[in-house]
Amino acid sequence: MYDGVKHLCGMRTIIAGNWKMHKDKAGVADLITRLVAGVRSSPTRVEVVIAPAFPFLGMAVSMSFGEGLHVAAQNCHEEPDGAFTGEVSAPMLKSVGISHCIVGHSERRQFFGETDEAVGRKITALDRVGITPVLCCGEQREERENGRHFDVVATQLHTALAGQDPKVFARTVIAYEPVWAIGTGLTASAGQAQEMHAFIRSELVKIAGEGAHEMPILYGGSCKPDNAAEILAGPDVNGGLIGGASLDPASFLEIVRIADAPMP
Ligand code: PGA
């Protein structure tokens, strides 16, 4: 059984909170204050990342500075600047201290028509400014029922990562988020998660070579304190991308604690 070896062999463990379009300025400030207090009182080896909405990123960076919290954006545009009303570029994010950026979240794919090719261009844009892309992939329910889930995820990864400068791979984080598990209360079983994570690792080896063994692969989809230990125990599960449970500081901090603890 896994006994905390993942920490010891140098692989980062990341717990990232995707706050989506939730919370106003006061709500974001309150949540960060509570997370800072939690991380201060229980320092962790886990890379803790929070992703508030765009208007609050600068404030989040100021509040998190030196406190062991990294601040992510939830999206970016692929061009560095230009006439793209309503968009935010990677250099803009860099200029306010953003360290990570989620790309290709299933909600962006579903509601904003984001393609694998566009996701790949966003990864390139982020790499140019030294921001860590968190590349989301995952199948729809019908795709799993039809046995196509491995093909779907492989296509998402190969298309977004094809032709990237090899140094991109040293920085990129993958998040496997089965779409049928996001916000539904359904989760992949620990076995389903590990099976897909091992498959993703094998595809990453084809794309990135041996460096793939250093690429963290996070699980996302209704991950909560009561199922985190089981899911995070998988040898290829290197952390979580947490939606709903990340809006509650006690739940999020508990998942961080679980991710840091040796597994049973
Ligand atoms: P959830 O969301 O934890 O609420 O399922 C995960 C995500 O969308 O990143």
mmCIF file of C-alpha atoms and ligand atoms in Angstrom:
data_model
loop_
_atom_site.group_PDB
_atom_site.id
_atom_site.type_symbol
_atom_site.label_atom_id
_atom_site.label_comp_id
_atom_site.label_asym_id
_atom_site.label_seq_id
_atom_site.Cartn_x
_atom_site.Cartn_y
_atom_site.Cartn_z
ATOM 1 C CA MET A 1 0.000 0.000 0.000
ATOM 2 C CA TYR A 2 1.034 3.613 -0.575
ATOM 3 C CA ASP A 3 2.709 4.966 2.535
ATOM 4 C CA GLY A 4 3.515 8.543 1.711
ATOM 5 C CA VAL A 5 6.295 7.543 -0.692
ATOM 6 C CA LYS A 6 4.955 9.957 -3.297
ATOM 7 C CA HIS A 7 6.197 12.865 -1.186
ATOM 8 C CA LEU A 8 9.561 11.266 -0.613
ATOM 9 C CA CYS A 9 10.292 10.468 -4.256
ATOM 10 C CA GLY A 10 9.997 14.121 -5.188
ATOM 11 C CA MET A 11 6.632 14.154 -6.952
ATOM 12 C CA ARG A 12 4.690 17.254 -5.920
ATOM 13 C CA THR A 13 1.278 16.812 -4.386
ATOM 14 C CA ILE A 14 -1.099 19.606 -5.371
ATOM 15 C CA ILE A 15 -4.508 20.474 -3.989
ATOM 16 C CA ALA A 16 -6.150 23.212 -6.055
ATOM 17 C CA GLY A 17 -9.455 24.922 -5.353
ATOM 18 C CA ASN A 18 -11.460 25.989 -8.389
ATOM 19 C CA TRP A 19 -13.817 28.656 -7.068
ATOM 20 C CA LYS A 20 -15.517 29.072 -10.460
ATOM 21 C CA MET A 21 -17.965 32.028 -10.639
ATOM 22 C CA HIS A 22 -18.592 31.978 -6.895
ATOM 23 C CA LYS A 23 -18.013 34.573 -4.143
ATOM 24 C CA ASP A 24 -17.753 38.366 -4.268
ATOM 25 C CA LYS A 25 -14.828 40.423 -2.994
ATOM 26 C CA ALA A 26 -15.769 40.065 0.670
ATOM 27 C CA GLY A 27 -16.390 36.346 0.277
ATOM 28 C CA VAL A 28 -13.044 35.784 -1.433
ATOM 29 C CA ALA A 29 -11.221 37.811 1.238
ATOM 30 C CA ASP A 30 -12.913 35.843 4.008
ATOM 31 C CA LEU A 31 -12.099 32.496 2.419
ATOM 32 C CA ILE A 32 -8.446 33.412 1.896
ATOM 33 C CA THR A 33 -8.145 34.736 5.468
ATOM 34 C CA ARG A 34 -9.394 31.399 6.779
ATOM 35 C CA LEU A 35 -7.118 29.388 4.477
ATOM 36 C CA VAL A 36 -4.085 31.453 5.446
ATOM 37 C CA ALA A 37 -4.879 30.856 9.115
ATOM 38 C CA GLY A 38 -5.272 27.136 8.461
ATOM 39 C CA VAL A 39 -2.005 26.779 6.569
ATOM 40 C CA ARG A 40 -0.185 28.875 9.202
ATOM 41 C CA SER A 41 -1.387 26.664 12.021
ATOM 42 C CA SER A 42 -0.674 23.416 10.108
ATOM 43 C CA PRO A 43 2.143 23.944 7.609
ATOM 44 C CA THR A 44 1.941 21.476 4.732
ATOM 45 C CA ARG A 45 4.186 19.961 2.072
ATOM 46 C CA VAL A 46 1.225 20.104 -0.307
ATOM 47 C CA GLU A 47 1.269 22.765 -3.043
ATOM 48 C CA VAL A 48 -1.979 24.569 -2.200
ATOM 49 C CA VAL A 49 -3.515 26.525 -5.074
ATOM 50 C CA ILE A 50 -6.624 28.711 -5.104
ATOM 51 C CA ALA A 51 -8.410 29.939 -8.222
ATOM 52 C CA PRO A 52 -10.763 32.875 -7.528
ATOM 53 C CA ALA A 53 -12.514 34.787 -10.320
ATOM 54 C CA PHE A 54 -10.548 37.362 -12.353
ATOM 55 C CA PRO A 55 -11.488 40.560 -10.443
ATOM 56 C CA PHE A 56 -10.046 39.201 -7.209
ATOM 57 C CA LEU A 57 -6.747 37.789 -8.455
ATOM 58 C CA GLY A 58 -4.614 40.797 -7.481
ATOM 59 C CA MET A 59 -6.131 40.894 -4.005
ATOM 60 C CA ALA A 60 -5.692 37.121 -3.679
ATOM 61 C CA VAL A 61 -2.011 37.379 -4.588
ATOM 62 C CA SER A 62 -1.468 40.173 -2.018
ATOM 63 C CA MET A 63 -3.257 38.234 0.702
ATOM 64 C CA SER A 64 -1.451 34.973 -0.104
ATOM 65 C CA PHE A 65 2.055 36.348 -0.528
ATOM 66 C CA GLY A 66 4.469 34.459 1.712
ATOM 67 C CA GLU A 67 1.628 32.419 3.188
ATOM 68 C CA GLY A 68 2.099 29.176 1.266
ATOM 69 C CA LEU A 69 -0.862 29.676 -1.056
ATOM 70 C CA HIS A 70 -0.470 29.898 -4.834
ATOM 71 C CA VAL A 71 -3.006 31.815 -6.879
ATOM 72 C CA ALA A 72 -4.355 30.484 -10.178
ATOM 73 C CA ALA A 73 -6.550 31.964 -12.872
ATOM 74 C CA GLN A 74 -9.402 29.864 -14.239
ATOM 75 C CA ASN A 75 -8.722 30.699 -17.893
ATOM 76 C CA CYS A 76 -6.673 32.921 -20.168
ATOM 77 C CA HIS A 77 -6.630 34.049 -23.772
ATOM 78 C CA GLU A 78 -4.111 32.575 -26.166
ATOM 79 C CA GLU A 79 -2.845 35.923 -27.528
ATOM 80 C CA PRO A 80 -0.536 38.159 -25.451
ATOM 81 C CA ASP A 81 -2.623 41.289 -26.158
ATOM 82 C CA GLY A 82 -4.992 42.713 -28.724
ATOM 83 C CA ALA A 83 -8.572 43.602 -29.547
ATOM 84 C CA PHE A 84 -10.293 40.751 -27.687
ATOM 85 C CA THR A 85 -12.949 42.470 -25.597
ATOM 86 C CA GLY A 86 -13.584 40.772 -22.300
ATOM 87 C CA GLU A 87 -10.521 38.533 -22.422
ATOM 88 C CA VAL A 88 -7.455 38.327 -20.161
ATOM 89 C CA SER A 89 -3.986 37.371 -21.419
ATOM 90 C CA ALA A 90 -1.223 35.288 -19.887
ATOM 91 C CA PRO A 91 1.183 38.271 -19.602
ATOM 92 C CA MET A 92 -1.559 40.199 -17.743
ATOM 93 C CA LEU A 93 -1.910 37.317 -15.299
ATOM 94 C CA LYS A 94 1.853 37.152 -14.879
ATOM 95 C CA SER A 95 1.976 40.875 -14.138
ATOM 96 C CA VAL A 96 -0.293 40.455 -11.100
ATOM 97 C CA GLY A 97 1.654 37.508 -9.704
ATOM 98 C CA ILE A 98 -0.369 34.521 -10.948
ATOM 99 C CA SER A 99 1.561 31.231 -10.803
ATOM 100 C CA HIS A 100 -0.933 28.709 -12.229
ATOM 101 C CA CYS A 101 -3.788 28.806 -14.743
ATOM 102 C CA ILE A 102 -6.510 26.231 -15.353
ATOM 103 C CA VAL A 103 -7.066 25.544 -19.063
ATOM 104 C CA GLY A 104 -9.594 23.364 -20.848
ATOM 105 C CA HIS A 105 -11.970 22.960 -17.929
ATOM 106 C CA SER A 106 -15.021 21.017 -19.121
ATOM 107 C CA GLU A 107 -17.263 24.030 -18.385
ATOM 108 C CA ARG A 108 -15.132 26.127 -20.763
ATOM 109 C CA ARG A 109 -15.354 23.374 -23.362
ATOM 110 C CA GLN A 110 -19.116 22.917 -22.899
ATOM 111 C CA PHE A 111 -20.329 26.530 -22.516
ATOM 112 C CA PHE A 112 -17.657 28.504 -24.380
ATOM 113 C CA GLY A 113 -16.752 26.140 -27.190
ATOM 114 C CA GLU A 114 -13.126 25.759 -26.162
ATOM 115 C CA THR A 115 -11.370 23.236 -28.420
ATOM 116 C CA ASP A 116 -8.321 21.075 -27.759
ATOM 117 C CA GLU A 117 -6.388 23.179 -30.276
ATOM 118 C CA ALA A 118 -7.259 26.411 -28.444
ATOM 119 C CA VAL A 119 -6.306 24.784 -25.159
ATOM 120 C CA GLY A 120 -2.924 23.919 -26.678
ATOM 121 C CA ARG A 121 -2.387 27.540 -27.732
ATOM 122 C CA LYS A 122 -3.256 28.726 -24.220
ATOM 123 C CA ILE A 123 -0.660 26.340 -22.796
ATOM 124 C CA THR A 124 1.945 27.816 -25.161
ATOM 125 C CA ALA A 125 0.953 31.342 -24.118
ATOM 126 C CA LEU A 126 1.235 30.461 -20.430
ATOM 127 C CA ASP A 127 4.596 28.800 -20.905
ATOM 128 C CA ARG A 128 5.973 31.938 -22.563
ATOM 129 C CA VAL A 129 5.441 33.848 -19.335
ATOM 130 C CA GLY A 130 6.297 31.026 -16.942
ATOM 131 C CA ILE A 131 2.819 30.266 -15.599
ATOM 132 C CA THR A 132 2.006 26.623 -14.778
ATOM 133 C CA PRO A 133 -0.861 25.363 -16.949
ATOM 134 C CA VAL A 134 -3.335 23.011 -15.258
ATOM 135 C CA LEU A 135 -4.680 21.119 -18.258
ATOM 136 C CA CYS A 136 -8.097 19.579 -17.636
ATOM 137 C CA CYS A 137 -9.230 16.485 -19.499
ATOM 138 C CA GLY A 138 -12.058 14.010 -19.002
ATOM 139 C CA GLU A 139 -14.868 12.164 -20.677
ATOM 140 C CA GLN A 140 -18.637 12.695 -20.737
ATOM 141 C CA ARG A 141 -20.898 10.069 -19.187
ATOM 142 C CA GLU A 142 -21.996 8.653 -22.571
ATOM 143 C CA GLU A 143 -18.387 8.347 -23.652
ATOM 144 C CA ARG A 144 -17.592 6.211 -20.630
ATOM 145 C CA GLU A 145 -20.749 4.143 -21.102
ATOM 146 C CA ASN A 146 -19.702 3.516 -24.713
ATOM 147 C CA GLY A 147 -16.210 2.522 -23.639
ATOM 148 C CA ARG A 148 -14.631 5.514 -25.385
ATOM 149 C CA HIS A 149 -13.223 7.249 -22.302
ATOM 150 C CA PHE A 150 -9.582 6.312 -22.914
ATOM 151 C CA ASP A 151 -9.752 7.453 -26.557
ATOM 152 C CA VAL A 152 -11.386 10.760 -25.597
ATOM 153 C CA VAL A 153 -8.797 11.582 -22.950
ATOM 154 C CA ALA A 154 -5.909 10.513 -25.200
ATOM 155 C CA THR A 155 -7.148 12.837 -27.968
ATOM 156 C CA GLN A 156 -7.505 15.752 -25.534
ATOM 157 C CA LEU A 157 -3.957 15.263 -24.257
ATOM 158 C CA HIS A 158 -2.266 14.641 -27.596
ATOM 159 C CA THR A 159 -3.986 17.565 -29.316
ATOM 160 C CA ALA A 160 -3.297 20.083 -26.552
ATOM 161 C CA LEU A 161 0.295 18.981 -25.976
ATOM 162 C CA ALA A 162 1.378 18.098 -29.531
ATOM 163 C CA GLY A 163 4.199 20.265 -30.767
ATOM 164 C CA GLN A 164 4.762 22.049 -27.448
ATOM 165 C CA ASP A 165 8.299 23.024 -26.558
ATOM 166 C CA PRO A 166 9.625 20.144 -24.381
ATOM 167 C CA LYS A 167 10.202 22.556 -21.485
ATOM 168 C CA VAL A 168 6.405 22.933 -21.273
ATOM 169 C CA PHE A 169 6.159 19.384 -19.966
ATOM 170 C CA ALA A 170 8.375 20.112 -16.971
ATOM 171 C CA ARG A 171 5.846 22.692 -15.846
ATOM 172 C CA THR A 172 2.452 21.360 -16.904
ATOM 173 C CA VAL A 173 -0.004 19.799 -14.450
ATOM 174 C CA ILE A 174 -2.789 17.524 -15.705
ATOM 175 C CA ALA A 175 -6.223 17.342 -14.061
ATOM 176 C CA TYR A 176 -8.399 14.343 -14.895
ATOM 177 C CA GLU A 177 -11.996 15.390 -14.342
ATOM 178 C CA PRO A 178 -14.654 12.955 -15.560
ATOM 179 C CA VAL A 179 -17.426 15.339 -16.633
ATOM 180 C CA TRP A 180 -20.124 13.107 -15.136
ATOM 181 C CA ALA A 181 -18.516 13.565 -11.705
ATOM 182 C CA ILE A 182 -18.215 17.373 -11.721
ATOM 183 C CA GLY A 183 -20.652 18.985 -9.310
ATOM 184 C CA THR A 184 -22.884 15.908 -9.394
ATOM 185 C CA GLY A 185 -21.919 14.210 -6.144
ATOM 186 C CA LEU A 186 -20.832 11.201 -8.202
ATOM 187 C CA THR A 187 -17.133 10.410 -8.094
ATOM 188 C CA ALA A 188 -14.992 8.048 -10.039
ATOM 189 C CA SER A 189 -14.195 5.095 -7.800
ATOM 190 C CA ALA A 190 -10.622 4.992 -6.565
ATOM 191 C CA GLY A 191 -10.065 2.150 -9.041
ATOM 192 C CA GLN A 192 -11.506 4.111 -11.980
ATOM 193 C CA ALA A 193 -9.411 7.148 -11.063
ATOM 194 C CA GLN A 194 -6.143 5.223 -10.724
ATOM 195 C CA GLU A 195 -6.860 3.267 -13.939
ATOM 196 C CA MET A 196 -7.325 6.497 -15.896
ATOM 197 C CA HIS A 197 -4.402 8.237 -14.210
ATOM 198 C CA ALA A 198 -2.103 5.322 -15.125
ATOM 199 C CA PHE A 199 -3.404 5.521 -18.691
ATOM 200 C CA ILE A 200 -2.775 9.300 -18.756
ATOM 201 C CA ARG A 201 0.759 8.687 -17.452
ATOM 202 C CA SER A 202 1.399 6.193 -20.262
ATOM 203 C CA GLU A 203 0.112 8.680 -22.870
ATOM 204 C CA LEU A 204 2.252 11.436 -21.337
ATOM 205 C CA VAL A 205 5.309 9.186 -21.692
ATOM 206 C CA LYS A 206 4.537 8.972 -25.431
ATOM 207 C CA ILE A 207 4.252 12.761 -25.623
ATOM 208 C CA ALA A 208 6.854 13.960 -23.129
ATOM 209 C CA GLY A 209 9.183 10.974 -22.652
ATOM 210 C CA GLU A 210 10.487 10.057 -19.229
ATOM 211 C CA GLY A 211 9.709 13.566 -17.955
ATOM 212 C CA ALA A 212 6.103 12.362 -17.789
ATOM 213 C CA HIS A 213 6.928 10.661 -14.522
ATOM 214 C CA GLU A 214 7.429 14.110 -12.975
ATOM 215 C CA MET A 215 4.126 15.530 -14.244
ATOM 216 C CA PRO A 216 1.507 15.719 -11.473
ATOM 217 C CA ILE A 217 -1.892 14.276 -12.419
ATOM 218 C CA LEU A 218 -4.738 15.603 -10.260
ATOM 219 C CA TYR A 219 -8.204 14.098 -9.878
ATOM 220 C CA GLY A 220 -11.273 16.338 -9.971
ATOM 221 C CA GLY A 221 -14.979 15.620 -9.666
ATOM 222 C CA SER A 222 -16.920 15.739 -6.379
ATOM 223 C CA CYS A 223 -13.760 15.147 -4.362
ATOM 224 C CA LYS A 224 -14.580 15.794 -0.697
ATOM 225 C CA PRO A 225 -13.035 15.063 2.701
ATOM 226 C CA ASP A 226 -14.938 11.781 2.957
ATOM 227 C CA ASN A 227 -13.659 10.314 -0.309
ATOM 228 C CA ALA A 228 -10.309 12.105 -0.700
ATOM 229 C CA ALA A 229 -8.166 9.561 1.163
ATOM 230 C CA GLU A 230 -9.308 6.692 -1.023
ATOM 231 C CA ILE A 231 -8.935 8.584 -4.307
ATOM 232 C CA LEU A 232 -5.607 10.226 -3.427
ATOM 233 C CA ALA A 233 -4.104 6.870 -2.444
ATOM 234 C CA GLY A 234 -3.737 5.853 -6.104
ATOM 235 C CA PRO A 235 -0.043 5.767 -7.052
ATOM 236 C CA ASP A 236 -0.664 7.952 -10.102
ATOM 237 C CA VAL A 237 -2.974 10.374 -8.302
ATOM 238 C CA ASN A 238 -0.864 13.375 -7.313
ATOM 239 C CA GLY A 239 -3.534 15.587 -5.823
ATOM 240 C CA GLY A 240 -6.924 17.055 -6.550
ATOM 241 C CA LEU A 241 -8.729 19.853 -8.345
ATOM 242 C CA ILE A 242 -11.560 20.642 -5.969
ATOM 243 C CA GLY A 243 -14.694 22.575 -6.891
ATOM 244 C CA GLY A 244 -17.607 22.651 -4.449
ATOM 245 C CA ALA A 245 -15.633 21.498 -1.410
ATOM 246 C CA SER A 246 -13.026 24.224 -1.951
ATOM 247 C CA LEU A 247 -15.602 26.919 -1.126
ATOM 248 C CA ASP A 248 -15.754 25.674 2.449
ATOM 249 C CA PRO A 249 -12.423 26.395 4.165
ATOM 250 C CA ALA A 250 -12.743 23.557 6.677
ATOM 251 C CA SER A 251 -13.414 21.010 3.916
ATOM 252 C CA PHE A 252 -10.635 22.296 1.701
ATOM 253 C CA LEU A 253 -8.095 22.356 4.536
ATOM 254 C CA GLU A 254 -9.149 18.851 5.507
ATOM 255 C CA ILE A 255 -8.451 17.636 1.944
ATOM 256 C CA VAL A 256 -5.031 19.339 2.119
ATOM 257 C CA ARG A 257 -4.369 17.550 5.410
ATOM 258 C CA ILE A 258 -5.430 14.208 3.939
ATOM 259 C CA ALA A 259 -3.186 14.752 0.903
ATOM 260 C CA ASP A 260 -0.231 15.470 3.189
ATOM 261 C CA ALA A 261 -0.764 12.506 5.482
ATOM 262 C CA PRO A 262 0.698 9.075 4.840
ATOM 263 C CA MET A 263 -2.072 6.947 3.391
ATOM 264 C CA PRO A 264 -3.306 3.857 5.293
HETATM 265 P P1 PGA B 1 -16.532 19.642 -8.096
HETATM 266 O O1 PGA B 1 -15.797 20.466 -9.281
HETATM 267 O O2 PGA B 1 -15.476 19.290 -7.083
HETATM 268 O O3 PGA B 1 -17.569 20.578 -7.570
HETATM 269 O O4 PGA B 1 -17.118 18.419 -8.732
HETATM 270 C C1 PGA B 1 -14.516 20.115 -9.738
HETATM 271 C C2 PGA B 1 -14.119 21.017 -10.868
HETATM 272 O O5 PGA B 1 -14.975 21.372 -11.689
HETATM 273 O O6 PGA B 1 -12.937 21.400 -10.983
#
